[in-house]
CSV table of C-alpha atoms and ligand atoms in Angstrom, one decimal:
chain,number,residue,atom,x,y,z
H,161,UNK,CA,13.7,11.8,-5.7
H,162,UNK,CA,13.3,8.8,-3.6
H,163,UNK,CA,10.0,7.0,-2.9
H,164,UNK,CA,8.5,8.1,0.2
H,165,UNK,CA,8.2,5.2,2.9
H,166,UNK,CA,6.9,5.0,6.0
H,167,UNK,CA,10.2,5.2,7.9
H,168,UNK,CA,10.6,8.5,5.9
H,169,UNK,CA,6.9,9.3,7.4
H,170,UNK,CA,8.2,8.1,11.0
H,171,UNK,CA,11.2,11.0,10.6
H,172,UNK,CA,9.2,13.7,9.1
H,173,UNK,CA,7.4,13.2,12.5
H,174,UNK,CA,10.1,13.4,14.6
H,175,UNK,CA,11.7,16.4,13.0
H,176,UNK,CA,8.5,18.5,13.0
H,177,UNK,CA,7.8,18.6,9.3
H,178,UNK,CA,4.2,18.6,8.1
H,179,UNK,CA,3.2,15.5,6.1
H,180,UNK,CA,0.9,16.3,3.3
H,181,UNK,CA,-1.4,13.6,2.2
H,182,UNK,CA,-4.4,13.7,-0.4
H,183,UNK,CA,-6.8,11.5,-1.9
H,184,UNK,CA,-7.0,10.8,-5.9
H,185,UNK,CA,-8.5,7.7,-7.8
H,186,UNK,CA,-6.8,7.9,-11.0
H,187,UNK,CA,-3.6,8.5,-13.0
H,188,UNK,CA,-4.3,11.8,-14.8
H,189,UNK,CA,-4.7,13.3,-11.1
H,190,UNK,CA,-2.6,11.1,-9.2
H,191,UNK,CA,0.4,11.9,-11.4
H,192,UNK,CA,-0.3,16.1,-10.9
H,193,UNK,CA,-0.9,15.3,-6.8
H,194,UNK,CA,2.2,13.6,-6.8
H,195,UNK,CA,3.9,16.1,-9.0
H,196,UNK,CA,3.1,18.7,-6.8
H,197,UNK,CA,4.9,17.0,-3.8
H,198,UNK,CA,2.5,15.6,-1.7
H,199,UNK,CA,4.1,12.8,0.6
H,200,UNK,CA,1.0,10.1,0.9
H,201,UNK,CA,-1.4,9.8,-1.9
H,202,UNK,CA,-4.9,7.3,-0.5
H,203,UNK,CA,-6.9,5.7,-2.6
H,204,UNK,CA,-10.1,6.2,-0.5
H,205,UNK,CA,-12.9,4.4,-0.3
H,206,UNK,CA,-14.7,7.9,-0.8
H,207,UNK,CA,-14.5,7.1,-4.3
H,208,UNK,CA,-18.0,5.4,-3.7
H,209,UNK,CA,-18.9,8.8,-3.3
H,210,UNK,CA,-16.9,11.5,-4.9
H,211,UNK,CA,-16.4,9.4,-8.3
H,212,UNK,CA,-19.2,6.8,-8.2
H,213,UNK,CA,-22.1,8.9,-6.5
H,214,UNK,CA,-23.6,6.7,-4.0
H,215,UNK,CA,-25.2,8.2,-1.0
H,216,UNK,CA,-22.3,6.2,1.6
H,217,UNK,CA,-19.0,5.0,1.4
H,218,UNK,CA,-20.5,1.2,1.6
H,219,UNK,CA,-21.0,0.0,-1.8
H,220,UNK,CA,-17.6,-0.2,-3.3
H,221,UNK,CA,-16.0,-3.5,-4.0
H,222,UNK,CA,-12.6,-4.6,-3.8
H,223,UNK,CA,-12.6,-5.2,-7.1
H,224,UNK,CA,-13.3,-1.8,-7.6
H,225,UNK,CA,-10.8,-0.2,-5.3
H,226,UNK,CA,-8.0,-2.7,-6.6
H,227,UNK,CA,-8.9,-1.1,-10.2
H,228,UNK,CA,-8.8,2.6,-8.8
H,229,UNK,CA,-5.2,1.4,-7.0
H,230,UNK,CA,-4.0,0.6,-9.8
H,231,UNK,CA,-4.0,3.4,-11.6
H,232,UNK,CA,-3.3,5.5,-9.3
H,233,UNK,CA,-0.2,3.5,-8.8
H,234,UNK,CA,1.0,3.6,-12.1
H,235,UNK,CA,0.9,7.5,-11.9
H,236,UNK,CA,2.8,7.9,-8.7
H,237,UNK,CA,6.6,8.2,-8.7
H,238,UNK,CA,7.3,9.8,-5.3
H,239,UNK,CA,4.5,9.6,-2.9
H,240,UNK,CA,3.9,6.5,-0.9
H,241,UNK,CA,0.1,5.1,-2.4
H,242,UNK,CA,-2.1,3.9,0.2
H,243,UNK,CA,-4.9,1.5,-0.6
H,244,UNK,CA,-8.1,1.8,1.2
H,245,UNK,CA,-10.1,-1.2,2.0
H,246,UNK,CA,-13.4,-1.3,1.5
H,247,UNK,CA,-16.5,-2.4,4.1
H,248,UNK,CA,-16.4,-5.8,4.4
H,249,UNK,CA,-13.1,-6.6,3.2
H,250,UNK,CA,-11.5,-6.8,6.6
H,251,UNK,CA,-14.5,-7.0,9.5
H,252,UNK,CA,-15.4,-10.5,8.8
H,253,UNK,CA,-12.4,-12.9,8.8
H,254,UNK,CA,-8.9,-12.0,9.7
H,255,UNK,CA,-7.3,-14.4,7.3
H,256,UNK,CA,-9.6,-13.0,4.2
H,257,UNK,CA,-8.8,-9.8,5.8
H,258,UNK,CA,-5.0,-10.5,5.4
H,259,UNK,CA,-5.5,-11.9,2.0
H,260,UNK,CA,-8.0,-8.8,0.4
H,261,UNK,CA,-4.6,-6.8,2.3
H,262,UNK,CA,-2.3,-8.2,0.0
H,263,UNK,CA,-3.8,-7.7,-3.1
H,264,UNK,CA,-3.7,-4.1,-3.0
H,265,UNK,CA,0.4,-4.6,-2.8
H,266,UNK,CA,0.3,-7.4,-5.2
H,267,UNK,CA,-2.1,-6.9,-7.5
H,268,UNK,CA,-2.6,-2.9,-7.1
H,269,UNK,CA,0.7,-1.5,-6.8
H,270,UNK,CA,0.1,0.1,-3.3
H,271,UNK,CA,2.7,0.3,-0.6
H,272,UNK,CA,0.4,0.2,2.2
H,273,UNK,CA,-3.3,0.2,3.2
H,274,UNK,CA,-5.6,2.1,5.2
H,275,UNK,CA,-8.1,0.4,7.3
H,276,UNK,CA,-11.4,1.8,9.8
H,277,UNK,CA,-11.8,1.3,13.3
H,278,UNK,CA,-9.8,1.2,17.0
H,279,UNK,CA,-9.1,-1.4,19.6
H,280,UNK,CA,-11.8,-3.9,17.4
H,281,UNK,CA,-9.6,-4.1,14.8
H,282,UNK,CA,-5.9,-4.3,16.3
H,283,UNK,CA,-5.9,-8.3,15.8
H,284,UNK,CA,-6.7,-7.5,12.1
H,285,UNK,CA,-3.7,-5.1,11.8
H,286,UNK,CA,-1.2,-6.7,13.5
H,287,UNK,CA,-2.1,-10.2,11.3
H,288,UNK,CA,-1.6,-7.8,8.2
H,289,UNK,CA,2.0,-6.3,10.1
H,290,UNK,CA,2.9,-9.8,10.5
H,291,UNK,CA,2.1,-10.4,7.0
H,292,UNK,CA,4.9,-7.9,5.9
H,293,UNK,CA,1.9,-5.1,5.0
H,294,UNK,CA,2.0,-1.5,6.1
H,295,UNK,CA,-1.3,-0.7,7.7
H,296,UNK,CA,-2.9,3.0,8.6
H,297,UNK,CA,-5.3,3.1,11.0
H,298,UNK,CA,-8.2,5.3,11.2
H,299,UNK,CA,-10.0,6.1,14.1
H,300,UNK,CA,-12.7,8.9,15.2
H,301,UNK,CA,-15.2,9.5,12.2
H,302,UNK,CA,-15.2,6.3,10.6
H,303,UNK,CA,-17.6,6.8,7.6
H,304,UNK,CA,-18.1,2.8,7.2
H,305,UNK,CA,-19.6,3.0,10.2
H,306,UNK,CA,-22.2,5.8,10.0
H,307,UNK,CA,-24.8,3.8,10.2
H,308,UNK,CA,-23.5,2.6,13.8
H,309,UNK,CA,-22.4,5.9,14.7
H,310,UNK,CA,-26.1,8.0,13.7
H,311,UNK,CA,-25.0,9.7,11.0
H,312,UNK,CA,-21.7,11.7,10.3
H,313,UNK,CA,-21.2,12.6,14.0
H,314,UNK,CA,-18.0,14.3,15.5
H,315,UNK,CA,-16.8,12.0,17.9
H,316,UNK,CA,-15.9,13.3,21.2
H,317,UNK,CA,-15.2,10.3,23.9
H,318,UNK,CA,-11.1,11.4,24.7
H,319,UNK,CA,-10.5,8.5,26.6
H,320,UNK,CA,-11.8,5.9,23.7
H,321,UNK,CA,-10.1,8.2,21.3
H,322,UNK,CA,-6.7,8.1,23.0
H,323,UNK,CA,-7.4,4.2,23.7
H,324,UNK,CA,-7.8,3.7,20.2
H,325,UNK,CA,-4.7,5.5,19.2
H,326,UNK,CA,-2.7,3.6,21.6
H,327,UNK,CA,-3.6,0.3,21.0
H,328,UNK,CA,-3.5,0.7,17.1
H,329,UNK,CA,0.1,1.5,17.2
H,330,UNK,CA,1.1,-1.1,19.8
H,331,UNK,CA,-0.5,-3.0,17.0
H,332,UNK,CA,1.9,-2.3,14.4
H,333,UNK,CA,0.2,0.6,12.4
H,334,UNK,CA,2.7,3.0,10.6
H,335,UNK,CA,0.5,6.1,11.1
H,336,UNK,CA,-3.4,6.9,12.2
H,337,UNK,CA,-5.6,8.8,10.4
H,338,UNK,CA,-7.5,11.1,12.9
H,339,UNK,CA,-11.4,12.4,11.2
H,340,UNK,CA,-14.0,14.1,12.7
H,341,UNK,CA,-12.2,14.7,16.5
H,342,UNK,CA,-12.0,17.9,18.4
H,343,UNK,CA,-8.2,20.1,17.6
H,344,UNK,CA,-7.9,19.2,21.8
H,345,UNK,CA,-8.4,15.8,21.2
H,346,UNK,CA,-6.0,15.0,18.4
H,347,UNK,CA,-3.1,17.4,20.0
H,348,UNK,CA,-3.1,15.3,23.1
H,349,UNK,CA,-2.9,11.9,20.7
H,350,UNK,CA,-0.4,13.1,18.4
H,351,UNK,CA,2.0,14.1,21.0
H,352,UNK,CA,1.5,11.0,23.3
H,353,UNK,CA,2.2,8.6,20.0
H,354,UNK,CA,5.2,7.9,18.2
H,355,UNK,CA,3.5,7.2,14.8
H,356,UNK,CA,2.2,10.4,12.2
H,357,UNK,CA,-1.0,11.1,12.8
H,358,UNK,CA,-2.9,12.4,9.8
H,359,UNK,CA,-5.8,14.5,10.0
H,360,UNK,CA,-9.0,15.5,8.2
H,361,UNK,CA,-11.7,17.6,10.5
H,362,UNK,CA,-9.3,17.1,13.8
H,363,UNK,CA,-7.4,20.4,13.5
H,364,UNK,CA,-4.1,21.8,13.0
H,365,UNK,CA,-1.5,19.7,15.5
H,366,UNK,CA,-1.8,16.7,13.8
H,367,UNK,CA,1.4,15.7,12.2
H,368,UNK,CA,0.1,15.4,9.1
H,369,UNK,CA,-3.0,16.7,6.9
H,370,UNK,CA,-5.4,14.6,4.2
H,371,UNK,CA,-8.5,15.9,2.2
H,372,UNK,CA,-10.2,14.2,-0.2
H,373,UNK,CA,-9.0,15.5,-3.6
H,374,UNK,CA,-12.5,16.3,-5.3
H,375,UNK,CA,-13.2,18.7,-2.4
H,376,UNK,CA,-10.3,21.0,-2.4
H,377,UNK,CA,-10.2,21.4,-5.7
H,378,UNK,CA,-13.8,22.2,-6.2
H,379,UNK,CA,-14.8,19.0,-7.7
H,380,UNK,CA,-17.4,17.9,-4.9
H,381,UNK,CA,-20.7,18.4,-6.6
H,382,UNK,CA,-22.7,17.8,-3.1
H,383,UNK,CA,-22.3,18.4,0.4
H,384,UNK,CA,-19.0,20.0,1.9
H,385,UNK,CA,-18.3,19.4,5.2
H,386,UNK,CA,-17.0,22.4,7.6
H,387,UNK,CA,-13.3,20.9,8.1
H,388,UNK,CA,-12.7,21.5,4.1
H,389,UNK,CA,-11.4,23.9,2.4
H,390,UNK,CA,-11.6,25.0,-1.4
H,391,UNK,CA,-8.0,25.6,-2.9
H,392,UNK,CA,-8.9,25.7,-6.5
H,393,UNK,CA,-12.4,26.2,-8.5
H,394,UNK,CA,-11.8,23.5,-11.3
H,395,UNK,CA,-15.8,22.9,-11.3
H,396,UNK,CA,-16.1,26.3,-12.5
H,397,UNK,CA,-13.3,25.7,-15.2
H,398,UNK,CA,-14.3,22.3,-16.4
H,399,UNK,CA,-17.7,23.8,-17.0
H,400,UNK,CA,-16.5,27.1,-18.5
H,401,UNK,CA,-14.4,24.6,-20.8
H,402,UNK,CA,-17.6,22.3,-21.4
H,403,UNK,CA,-19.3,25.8,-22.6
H,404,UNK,CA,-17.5,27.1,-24.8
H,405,UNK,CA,-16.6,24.1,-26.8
H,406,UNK,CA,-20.6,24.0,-27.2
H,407,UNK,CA,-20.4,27.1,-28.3
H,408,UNK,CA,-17.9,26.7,-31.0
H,409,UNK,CA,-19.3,23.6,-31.9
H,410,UNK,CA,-22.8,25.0,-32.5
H,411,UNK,CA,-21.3,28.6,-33.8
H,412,UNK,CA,-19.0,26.4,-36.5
H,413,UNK,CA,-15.8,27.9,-35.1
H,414,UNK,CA,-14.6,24.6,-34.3
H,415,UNK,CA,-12.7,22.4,-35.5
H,416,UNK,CA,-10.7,25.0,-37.6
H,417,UNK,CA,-8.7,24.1,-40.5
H,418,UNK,CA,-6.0,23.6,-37.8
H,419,UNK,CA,-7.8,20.7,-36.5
H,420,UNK,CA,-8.6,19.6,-40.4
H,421,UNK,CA,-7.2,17.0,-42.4
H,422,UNK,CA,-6.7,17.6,-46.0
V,658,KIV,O1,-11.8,7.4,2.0
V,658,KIV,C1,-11.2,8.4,2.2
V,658,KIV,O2,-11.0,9.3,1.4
V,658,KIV,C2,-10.7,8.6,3.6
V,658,KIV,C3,-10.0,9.9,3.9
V,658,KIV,C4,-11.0,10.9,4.1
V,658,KIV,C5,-9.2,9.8,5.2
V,658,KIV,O3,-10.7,7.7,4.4
């Protein structure tokens, strides 16, 4: 099957189909998420808190996220692997910003990458577009910025929203990522723009979905927000697994002479 690019993103728009997009951090799950069929898999910055288990998105380095790209990379044959750059990586200095950019295509193996933030940060995206990199933009909930915003607020201000849209496609974005917007909101922006618009807590007539991996499949060991949903219970395997190995192990049943050498 043939990669998935973002002109392929642009048609699956424009004929209706739903892209599917997911989050994953490594090659074990990034090869099953792309197996499965999904069309974008992101490298998310909400590593920092899903894999690393700080309190905010904030504290991961580049360094870090170029190591997560990578393997992520490796693993995916089909979808199209976004890299997400972290806080501080792209707010400071257009031509660092441009540069930190690259590296997730040439050093990480990623495609494209995803970066926070509206009408501030068009001069950043379209430096990166001239550059010859793919950019997603993502406006609404922007968790880099919760301090800014008062916490993890739903953000509700239509005409900023639909500024911010605008502005980051006249700015050469391939697609937006839409989190944390009224179902209103994001209908009126994905049928006034011509690029996908992916959403995550902005309801259902976004052309696109994305939820972070560890969430829908149970894996989120904290706080679920209202706008996921659980589509498998793998916590409750891995710790049924973790269990009864113990249990073998302390009751002697394991390892078996089938797991013996002689
Ligand atoms: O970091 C992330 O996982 C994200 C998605 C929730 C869109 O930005």
């Amino acid at each position: 099957m043939a990669p998935v690019s973002t002109r392929h993103l642009l048609k699956m728009k424009t004929q209706g189909e739903k892209i599917v997009a997911v989050t994953a951090y490594d090659y074990p799950f990034a090869r099953l998420a792309d197996a499965s069929g999904v069309d974008i898999i992101l490298v998310g910055d909400s590593l920092a808190m899903v894999v690393q288990g700080q309190k905010t998105t904030l504290p991961v380095t580049m360094e870090e996220m170029l190591y997560h790209t990578r393997m992520v990379s490796r693993a995916a044959e089909r979808a199209l692997v976004v890299g997400d750059m972290p806080f501080l990586s792209y707010q400071a200095d257009i031509g660092e910003a441009v540069r930190n950019a690259g590296l997730f295509l040439k050093e990480a193996g990623a495609s494209a990458v995803k970066l926070e933030g509206g009408a501030g940060v068009c001069a950043t995206i379209k430096a990166m577009v001239d550059a010859g990199i793919p950019v997603q933009a993502h406006i609404g909930l922007t968790p880099q910025s919760v301090h800014a915003m008062g916490g993890y607020r739903i953000q509700r201000d239509e005409e900023r929203l639909v500024e911010d849209a605008h502005r980051v496609m006249e700015a050469g974005a391939f697609s937006v990522v839409l989190e944390g917007i009224p179902a209103p909101i994001a209908r009126r922006i994905t049928e006034e723009i011509a690029i996908p618009t992916i959403g995550i807590g902005a309801g259902v007539h976004c052309d696109g979905q994305i939820l972070v991996m560890h969430d829908l499949l149970g894996l989120n060991l904290g706080y679920m927000p209202k706008f996921t949903k659980l589509f498998a219970d793998l916590k409750g395997e891995a710790v049924k697994g973790f269990k009864a190995y113990g249990d073998a192990v302390r009751e002697g049943s394991f390892p078996g002479p089938e797991h013996s050498y002689e």
